[in-house]
Short mmCIF file of C-alpha atoms in Angstrom, two decimals:
data_model
loop_
_atom_site.label_atom_id
_atom_site.label_comp_id
_atom_site.label_asym_id
_atom_site.label_seq_id
_atom_site.Cartn_x
_atom_site.Cartn_y
_atom_site.Cartn_z
CA GLU G 1 -0.34 -0.11 0.05
CA ALA G 2 2.63 1.93 0.93
CA ALA G 3 3.74 2.16 -2.62
CA GLY G 4 0.28 3.00 -4.53
CA GLY G 5 -0.78 -0.28 -4.82
CA ALA G 6 -2.72 -2.84 -2.64
CA GLY G 7 -2.96 -6.18 -2.59
CA PHE G 8 -5.96 -8.95 -2.04
CA ALA G 9 -5.57 -12.81 -0.62
CA SER G 10 -8.40 -14.03 1.44
CA ASP G 11 -9.22 -17.67 2.44
CA PHE G 12 -12.50 -19.01 0.44
CA ALA G 13 -12.51 -22.32 1.70
CA GLY G 14 -13.03 -20.27 5.60
CA ILE G 15 -15.01 -17.79 4.04
CA LYS G 16 -17.18 -20.63 2.61
CA SER G 17 -17.10 -22.39 6.08
CA ILE G 18 -20.11 -20.58 7.19
CA PHE G 19 -22.99 -21.05 4.35
CA PRO G 20 -24.92 -24.31 5.50
CA ASP G 21 -25.40 -27.76 3.79
CA SER G 22 -27.40 -28.01 2.05
CA ASP G 23 -28.51 -31.29 2.06
CA ASP G 24 -28.41 -31.63 6.37
CA GLU G 25 -31.31 -32.64 7.13
CA LYS G 26 -30.84 -29.75 10.26
CA THR G 27 -31.16 -26.67 6.76
CA ASP G 28 -34.17 -26.17 5.55
CA VAL G 29 -33.22 -24.84 1.83
CA SER G 30 -37.18 -24.34 1.29
CA LYS G 31 -35.77 -20.68 3.76
CA LEU G 32 -32.46 -20.58 1.97
CA PRO G 33 -31.72 -17.40 -0.65
CA PRO G 34 -30.92 -18.39 -3.93
CA GLY G 35 -27.30 -17.69 -3.98
CA VAL G 36 -27.11 -20.44 -0.43
CA LYS G 37 -29.42 -22.92 -1.38
CA TYR G 38 -27.96 -25.71 -2.88
CA TYR G 39 -24.17 -24.10 -2.96
CA LEU G 40 -22.38 -26.62 -0.52
CA CYS G 41 -23.44 -30.18 0.25
CA GLY G 42 -22.07 -32.59 0.80
CA GLY G 43 -20.31 -31.98 4.39
CA GLY G 44 -19.22 -28.32 3.29
CA HIS G 45 -18.37 -29.42 -0.68
CA VAL G 46 -18.95 -26.26 -3.34
CA GLU G 47 -21.79 -27.44 -5.87
CA THR G 48 -20.88 -31.33 -6.54
CA GLY G 49 -23.04 -33.75 -4.49
CA GLU G 50 -26.32 -34.45 -4.69
CA PRO G 51 -28.96 -32.26 -4.52
CA CYS G 52 -26.03 -29.18 -5.30
CA GLN G 53 -24.20 -30.82 -8.71
CA GLU G 54 -27.85 -30.46 -9.86
CA HIS G 55 -28.66 -27.02 -8.77
CA LYS G 56 -25.70 -25.91 -9.81
CA TYR G 57 -26.42 -24.99 -13.69
CA ASP G 58 -30.41 -23.70 -12.32
CA THR G 59 -29.57 -20.57 -15.04
CA LYS G 60 -33.16 -20.59 -17.24
CA ASP G 61 -34.41 -18.13 -15.02
CA ALA G 62 -31.72 -15.73 -16.72
CA CYS G 63 -31.46 -17.75 -19.35
CA ASP G 64 -32.35 -20.54 -22.13
CA LYS G 65 -28.50 -22.43 -22.42
CA VAL G 66 -25.47 -20.77 -20.76
CA ALA G 67 -21.51 -22.38 -22.96
CA GLY G 68 -19.44 -24.13 -20.83
CA GLN G 69 -21.58 -25.99 -18.38
CA VAL G 70 -19.47 -28.89 -16.98
CA SER G 71 -18.56 -30.67 -14.51
CA TRP G 72 -15.28 -28.68 -13.82
CA HIS G 73 -16.69 -25.85 -14.25
CA PRO G 74 -18.16 -22.81 -11.58
CA GLY G 75 -21.81 -22.56 -11.48
CA TRP G 76 -22.98 -18.93 -11.27
CA LYS G 77 -22.99 -19.39 -7.21
CA ASP G 78 -19.88 -19.13 -6.82
CA HIS G 79 -19.09 -17.00 -9.68
CA LEU G 80 -21.91 -15.28 -7.01
CA PHE G 81 -19.68 -15.69 -3.98
CA THR G 82 -15.88 -14.72 -6.36
CA GLY G 83 -17.86 -11.50 -7.42
CA ARG G 84 -19.25 -10.08 -4.47
CA ILE G 85 -16.13 -10.83 -2.12
CA ALA G 86 -14.26 -8.96 -4.05
CA ALA G 87 -16.67 -5.77 -4.49
CA ALA G 88 -16.46 -6.05 -0.46
CA PHE G 89 -13.10 -5.78 -1.24
CA ILE G 90 -12.67 -2.33 -3.24
CA LEU G 91 -15.99 -0.93 -1.84
CA GLU G 92 -14.15 -1.16 1.58
CA ASN G 93 -10.70 0.14 -0.28
CA PHE G 94 -13.10 2.59 -2.09
CA LEU G 95 -14.43 4.40 1.30
CA GLU G 96 -10.73 4.28 2.69
CA ALA G 97 -9.66 6.47 0.07
CA LEU G 98 -12.31 9.07 0.46
CA GLY G 99 -12.13 8.95 4.11
CA GLU G 100 -7.96 9.83 3.52
CA LEU G 101 -8.74 12.38 0.25
CA ALA G 102 -11.22 13.83 2.95
CA GLU G 103 -9.22 14.46 6.00
CA ALA G 104 -6.09 15.54 4.46
CA PRO G 105 -4.59 19.24 4.74
CA ALA G 106 -5.46 21.18 1.31
CA ALA G 107 -2.66 21.63 -1.67
CA SER G 108 -1.21 24.46 -0.75
CA ALA G 109 -0.96 23.56 2.14
CA GLN G 110 1.48 20.57 0.94
CA ILE G 111 3.10 21.86 -1.97
CA GLU G 112 7.00 24.00 -0.82
CA ASP G 113 7.82 26.91 -2.39
CA ALA G 114 5.33 26.41 -5.18
CA SER G 115 4.67 30.43 -5.28
CA GLU G 116 8.56 30.49 -6.42
CA VAL G 117 7.88 27.92 -9.04
CA ASP G 118 7.73 30.31 -12.55
CA ALA G 119 5.45 27.28 -14.18
CA PRO G 120 3.84 28.17 -16.88
CA SER G 121 0.00 28.53 -17.18
CA GLU G 122 -1.71 25.62 -18.17
CA ILE G 123 0.56 24.48 -15.25
CA ASP G 124 -0.65 27.00 -12.98
CA SER G 125 -3.93 26.09 -13.27
CA THR G 126 -4.27 22.58 -12.98
CA SER G 127 -6.67 20.99 -10.50
CA ALA G 128 -3.65 18.93 -9.19
CA MET G 129 -2.19 22.61 -7.34
CA ASN G 130 -5.80 23.67 -6.28
CA SER G 131 -7.07 19.97 -4.57
CA THR G 132 -6.84 17.74 -1.53
CA VAL G 133 -3.64 15.36 -1.87
CA LEU G 134 -2.42 13.05 1.00
CA PRO G 135 -0.32 14.56 4.17
CA ASP G 136 3.58 14.29 3.08
CA MET G 137 2.16 13.44 -0.89
CA LYS G 138 5.42 14.89 -3.29
CA PRO G 139 5.28 14.71 -6.60
CA ALA G 140 7.43 12.44 -7.84
CA ILE G 141 8.37 14.67 -10.62
CA SER G 142 9.22 18.41 -9.96
CA LEU G 143 7.30 21.42 -11.77
CA LEU G 144 10.68 22.27 -13.14
CA TYR G 145 11.72 19.18 -14.96
CA LEU G 146 8.10 18.35 -16.19
CA MET G 147 8.78 21.88 -17.87
CA LYS G 148 12.13 20.33 -18.97
CA LEU G 149 10.87 17.42 -20.34
CA LYS G 150 7.09 19.21 -22.28
CA ASP G 151 10.13 22.21 -23.53
CA CYS G 152 12.55 18.32 -24.92
CA GLU G 153 9.29 17.40 -26.08
CA GLU G 154 8.31 20.75 -28.26
CA MET G 155 12.38 21.00 -29.64
CA ASP G 156 11.50 17.02 -30.59
CA ARG G 157 8.05 18.04 -32.97
CA SER G 158 9.69 21.20 -34.10
#
């Protein structure tokens, strides 16, 4: 995270253990939501065994026939589960980033000696100079170096 990236690792097997076994006689399958009903059978096996295997591709409400529905491919319930876990991860990180941005000081307090830089007007008017940035965040390149690169690009074009 310190380098600007994010990682995602999860114990899906551990998370899946919270779902009830659909073939357990103590489980009232009629009260389960569609994404959970017939998801685990036979001691926690995903979409295998009876009755889960026969409901693995029960997509007739949405589509008549979907290609690739073979025994070794996950069914729609497993895709739904994986998608929701990934979405929760993305949403959690997005909300955390919004919180950090909301708490950050104004960019003018973070940019040292910005008034001493004689930058072109297009750089002065960028939203980066007038927006909120993270604390202690410094640009990867200076404005002077950016101006030098733009000058070199202009010389290359002429």
